[in-house]
């Protein structure tokens, strides 16, 4: 048996509450860091970048799918990677397995896409095998090299003003460990979660918490959003 201290329920609760103080501090620090991200400068993307999608050749602007923001995870499903062409790399596959339903990001005017150098037929076959549904593109340009993901995974965030695309943030290495939830993705974007409690610059889109939340199959208007999950 492991050498672990055992205590009474009352002592356990006291220990939990002591730790909760630190957890609340971490939550507030994480919110403050996300607020700083929303004030990061943007850099214009001037170079054209090509990709292949299920319907043919596309560019970086196309990856937005008409939405305001775009998040691109560079996954390693490439010739020469372990497991190819049946699998992406084990780490990138773990990331893909934990991605939340993308409809919630879409409801915040944000698109999530994966990109690698495998062909579209290989990508389609792998996605079907693994049960993944996020958009997944083939890189046919210098996108991976220019955005810090030529030899290692990473997540880039972009925003657009009309047809002009800007890079707004980037995480890699262990920063990618936290990716997967709707909230973790929104927290690295320029606009954030777009909820009223957030510390965001003047004029950023915001709405009340819960009001925009919905079932993932109901954002098309078949069901009205609103109300907390516990309102009954």
Short mmCIF file of C-alpha atoms in Angstrom, two decimals:
data_model
loop_
_atom_site.label_atom_id
_atom_site.label_comp_id
_atom_site.label_asym_id
_atom_site.label_seq_id
_atom_site.Cartn_x
_atom_site.Cartn_y
_atom_site.Cartn_z
CA UNK A 1 0.00 0.00 0.00
CA UNK A 2 1.21 3.50 -0.77
CA UNK A 3 2.47 5.53 2.17
CA UNK A 4 -0.39 8.05 2.27
CA UNK A 5 -1.77 9.76 5.35
CA UNK A 6 -5.38 8.89 6.15
CA UNK A 7 -7.59 11.30 8.08
CA UNK A 8 -11.16 11.84 9.22
CA UNK A 9 -13.74 13.37 6.82
CA UNK A 10 -13.52 16.68 8.75
CA UNK A 11 -9.73 16.81 8.44
CA UNK A 12 -9.97 15.91 4.74
CA UNK A 13 -12.42 18.79 4.17
CA UNK A 14 -10.07 21.21 5.96
CA UNK A 15 -7.21 20.10 3.70
CA UNK A 16 -9.41 20.47 0.60
CA UNK A 17 -10.43 24.01 1.57
CA UNK A 18 -6.79 25.01 2.13
CA UNK A 19 -5.97 23.78 -1.35
CA UNK A 20 -9.07 25.47 -2.76
CA UNK A 21 -7.62 28.86 -1.80
CA UNK A 22 -4.64 28.20 -4.07
CA UNK A 23 -6.88 26.85 -6.82
CA UNK A 24 -8.96 30.04 -6.77
CA UNK A 25 -5.75 32.08 -6.99
CA UNK A 26 -4.73 30.03 -10.03
CA UNK A 27 -8.12 30.60 -11.66
CA UNK A 28 -7.87 34.37 -11.15
CA UNK A 29 -4.30 34.36 -12.47
CA UNK A 30 -5.41 32.40 -15.54
CA UNK A 31 -8.22 34.91 -16.18
CA UNK A 32 -5.75 37.79 -15.84
CA UNK A 33 -3.36 36.14 -18.28
CA UNK A 34 -6.17 35.66 -20.80
CA UNK A 35 -7.03 39.35 -20.40
CA UNK A 36 -3.42 40.20 -21.31
CA UNK A 37 -3.68 38.00 -24.40
CA UNK A 38 -6.69 40.03 -25.54
CA UNK A 39 -4.45 43.08 -25.45
CA UNK A 40 -1.61 41.53 -27.43
CA UNK A 41 -0.68 43.35 -30.65
CA UNK A 42 -1.61 41.72 -33.95
CA UNK A 43 0.71 41.01 -36.87
CA UNK A 44 -0.65 41.13 -40.40
CA UNK A 45 -0.34 37.97 -42.48
CA UNK A 46 0.73 39.24 -45.90
CA UNK A 47 2.00 36.05 -47.51
CA UNK A 48 -0.49 33.75 -49.27
CA UNK A 49 -0.70 30.24 -47.83
CA UNK A 50 -2.12 27.29 -49.70
CA UNK A 51 -3.88 24.19 -48.37
CA UNK A 52 -5.86 21.29 -49.75
CA UNK A 53 -9.26 20.55 -48.26
CA UNK A 54 -11.97 18.01 -48.98
CA UNK A 55 -13.29 20.23 -51.79
CA UNK A 56 -9.96 21.23 -53.30
CA UNK A 57 -7.44 24.06 -53.03
CA UNK A 58 -8.06 26.71 -50.35
CA UNK A 59 -6.14 29.52 -48.68
CA UNK A 60 -5.76 30.67 -45.08
CA UNK A 61 -8.76 32.99 -45.33
CA UNK A 62 -10.91 30.08 -46.49
CA UNK A 63 -10.05 28.17 -43.33
CA UNK A 64 -12.06 30.73 -41.33
CA UNK A 65 -15.24 29.37 -42.98
CA UNK A 66 -16.64 32.90 -42.87
CA UNK A 67 -16.13 33.34 -39.12
CA UNK A 68 -14.15 36.10 -37.41
CA UNK A 69 -11.51 33.97 -35.70
CA UNK A 70 -9.47 30.90 -36.61
CA UNK A 71 -7.42 28.49 -34.51
CA UNK A 72 -5.06 26.14 -36.35
CA UNK A 73 -3.40 23.16 -34.67
CA UNK A 74 -0.42 21.79 -36.61
CA UNK A 75 -0.73 18.03 -36.24
CA UNK A 76 1.96 15.62 -37.40
CA UNK A 77 0.23 13.30 -39.80
CA UNK A 78 3.02 13.39 -42.37
CA UNK A 79 5.05 10.91 -44.41
CA UNK A 80 7.82 9.62 -42.16
CA UNK A 81 5.88 10.13 -38.91
CA UNK A 82 5.41 7.01 -36.77
CA UNK A 83 2.12 5.32 -37.63
CA UNK A 84 1.62 7.05 -40.98
CA UNK A 85 -0.59 6.60 -42.99
CA UNK A 86 -2.88 4.80 -40.54
CA UNK A 87 -2.28 7.16 -37.63
CA UNK A 88 -1.05 10.62 -36.78
CA UNK A 89 1.70 10.84 -34.17
CA UNK A 90 0.61 9.60 -30.75
CA UNK A 91 0.84 13.00 -29.08
CA UNK A 92 -1.12 14.81 -31.79
CA UNK A 93 -3.69 12.02 -31.74
CA UNK A 94 -4.12 12.51 -28.00
CA UNK A 95 -4.76 16.21 -28.65
CA UNK A 96 -7.31 15.35 -31.33
CA UNK A 97 -9.07 12.88 -29.03
CA UNK A 98 -9.74 15.55 -26.42
CA UNK A 99 -11.14 18.27 -28.69
CA UNK A 100 -14.60 19.37 -27.56
CA UNK A 101 -17.48 19.64 -30.02
CA UNK A 102 -16.49 22.44 -32.38
CA UNK A 103 -20.05 23.81 -32.63
CA UNK A 104 -19.51 25.64 -29.34
CA UNK A 105 -16.49 27.45 -30.78
CA UNK A 106 -18.44 28.18 -33.94
CA UNK A 107 -21.13 29.81 -31.79
CA UNK A 108 -18.46 32.28 -30.66
CA UNK A 109 -17.59 33.11 -34.28
CA UNK A 110 -14.47 30.93 -34.09
CA UNK A 111 -13.32 28.06 -36.30
CA UNK A 112 -10.93 25.31 -35.20
CA UNK A 113 -8.93 23.47 -37.86
CA UNK A 114 -6.13 20.91 -37.88
CA UNK A 115 -3.43 20.92 -40.55
CA UNK A 116 -0.70 18.49 -41.57
CA UNK A 117 1.14 17.30 -44.69
CA UNK A 118 -0.73 14.05 -45.22
CA UNK A 119 -2.95 13.86 -48.31
CA UNK A 120 -6.69 14.44 -48.11
CA UNK A 121 -7.56 10.77 -48.84
CA UNK A 122 -5.22 9.70 -46.03
CA UNK A 123 -6.69 12.33 -43.69
CA UNK A 124 -10.27 11.30 -44.48
CA UNK A 125 -9.48 7.63 -43.85
CA UNK A 126 -7.69 8.38 -40.56
CA UNK A 127 -10.47 10.69 -39.32
CA UNK A 128 -13.10 8.05 -40.05
CA UNK A 129 -11.06 5.43 -38.21
CA UNK A 130 -10.50 7.65 -35.17
CA UNK A 131 -13.94 9.29 -35.07
CA UNK A 132 -12.62 12.86 -35.47
CA UNK A 133 -14.84 15.49 -37.08
CA UNK A 134 -12.86 18.74 -36.95
CA UNK A 135 -11.83 20.28 -40.30
CA UNK A 136 -8.40 18.93 -41.28
CA UNK A 137 -6.34 20.39 -44.12
CA UNK A 138 -3.23 19.43 -46.04
CA UNK A 139 -0.43 22.03 -45.88
CA UNK A 140 0.89 22.77 -49.37
CA UNK A 141 2.87 25.94 -48.57
CA UNK A 142 5.34 27.33 -46.03
CA UNK A 143 2.61 27.82 -43.41
CA UNK A 144 4.16 25.36 -40.95
CA UNK A 145 7.68 26.78 -41.31
CA UNK A 146 6.59 30.42 -41.09
CA UNK A 147 4.38 29.93 -38.03
CA UNK A 148 6.73 27.96 -35.81
CA UNK A 149 5.32 24.49 -36.42
CA UNK A 150 7.62 23.08 -39.08
CA UNK A 151 9.23 20.51 -36.83
CA UNK A 152 6.97 20.45 -33.78
CA UNK A 153 3.28 20.77 -32.97
CA UNK A 154 1.72 24.11 -32.00
CA UNK A 155 -1.50 26.10 -32.00
CA UNK A 156 -1.81 29.45 -33.81
CA UNK A 157 -4.68 31.90 -33.35
CA UNK A 158 -5.79 34.32 -36.06
CA UNK A 159 -8.43 36.99 -36.56
CA UNK A 160 -9.63 38.72 -39.69
CA UNK A 161 -10.80 42.20 -40.54
CA UNK A 162 -12.61 41.69 -43.81
CA UNK A 163 -10.13 39.82 -45.99
CA UNK A 164 -7.06 40.87 -43.98
CA UNK A 165 -5.80 38.13 -41.67
CA UNK A 166 -3.79 38.80 -38.50
CA UNK A 167 -1.88 36.42 -36.25
CA UNK A 168 -2.83 37.08 -32.63
CA UNK A 169 -1.33 34.31 -30.46
CA UNK A 170 0.67 31.07 -30.44
CA UNK A 171 1.18 28.21 -27.96
CA UNK A 172 3.34 25.11 -28.28
CA UNK A 173 5.18 22.50 -26.22
CA UNK A 174 3.35 21.98 -22.92
CA UNK A 175 1.04 24.87 -23.75
CA UNK A 176 -0.77 22.45 -26.06
CA UNK A 177 -1.48 20.15 -23.09
CA UNK A 178 -4.25 22.47 -21.94
CA UNK A 179 -5.94 22.66 -25.35
CA UNK A 180 -9.11 20.74 -26.05
CA UNK A 181 -11.92 22.39 -24.13
CA UNK A 182 -14.07 25.15 -25.59
CA UNK A 183 -12.79 27.48 -22.88
CA UNK A 184 -9.08 26.76 -23.37
CA UNK A 185 -9.36 27.51 -27.08
CA UNK A 186 -11.35 30.72 -26.58
CA UNK A 187 -8.90 31.89 -23.92
CA UNK A 188 -6.05 32.05 -26.46
CA UNK A 189 -8.07 34.08 -28.99
CA UNK A 190 -8.05 37.83 -29.41
CA UNK A 191 -11.75 38.11 -28.47
CA UNK A 192 -11.72 35.57 -25.65
CA UNK A 193 -14.90 33.92 -24.41
CA UNK A 194 -16.84 37.08 -25.28
CA UNK A 195 -18.70 37.07 -21.96
CA UNK A 196 -19.52 40.15 -19.89
CA UNK A 197 -17.50 39.20 -16.83
CA UNK A 198 -14.24 39.22 -18.79
CA UNK A 199 -11.76 42.07 -18.65
CA UNK A 200 -11.68 42.95 -22.35
CA UNK A 201 -10.87 46.15 -24.25
CA UNK A 202 -13.69 48.59 -24.98
CA UNK A 203 -15.87 47.56 -27.88
CA UNK A 204 -15.09 43.83 -27.83
CA UNK A 205 -18.16 41.62 -28.39
CA UNK A 206 -19.59 40.28 -25.13
CA UNK A 207 -22.78 38.63 -23.94
CA UNK A 208 -24.02 37.27 -20.65
CA UNK A 209 -22.76 33.86 -19.52
CA UNK A 210 -25.20 31.00 -20.17
CA UNK A 211 -27.24 33.05 -22.64
CA UNK A 212 -25.33 31.79 -25.69
CA UNK A 213 -24.71 28.24 -24.42
CA UNK A 214 -26.71 25.57 -26.20
CA UNK A 215 -26.82 21.88 -27.06
CA UNK A 216 -24.30 21.21 -29.82
CA UNK A 217 -27.04 20.12 -32.22
CA UNK A 218 -29.23 23.16 -31.54
CA UNK A 219 -27.14 26.17 -32.54
CA UNK A 220 -28.98 26.27 -35.85
CA UNK A 221 -31.96 27.76 -34.05
CA UNK A 222 -34.03 24.63 -33.53
CA UNK A 223 -33.80 25.22 -29.78
CA UNK A 224 -33.52 28.54 -27.97
CA UNK A 225 -30.37 29.04 -25.89
CA UNK A 226 -30.46 30.61 -22.46
CA UNK A 227 -30.63 29.78 -18.78
CA UNK A 228 -28.11 28.03 -16.60
CA UNK A 229 -27.61 24.28 -16.62
CA UNK A 230 -29.21 24.11 -13.17
CA UNK A 231 -32.22 26.37 -13.71
CA UNK A 232 -34.64 23.50 -14.31
#
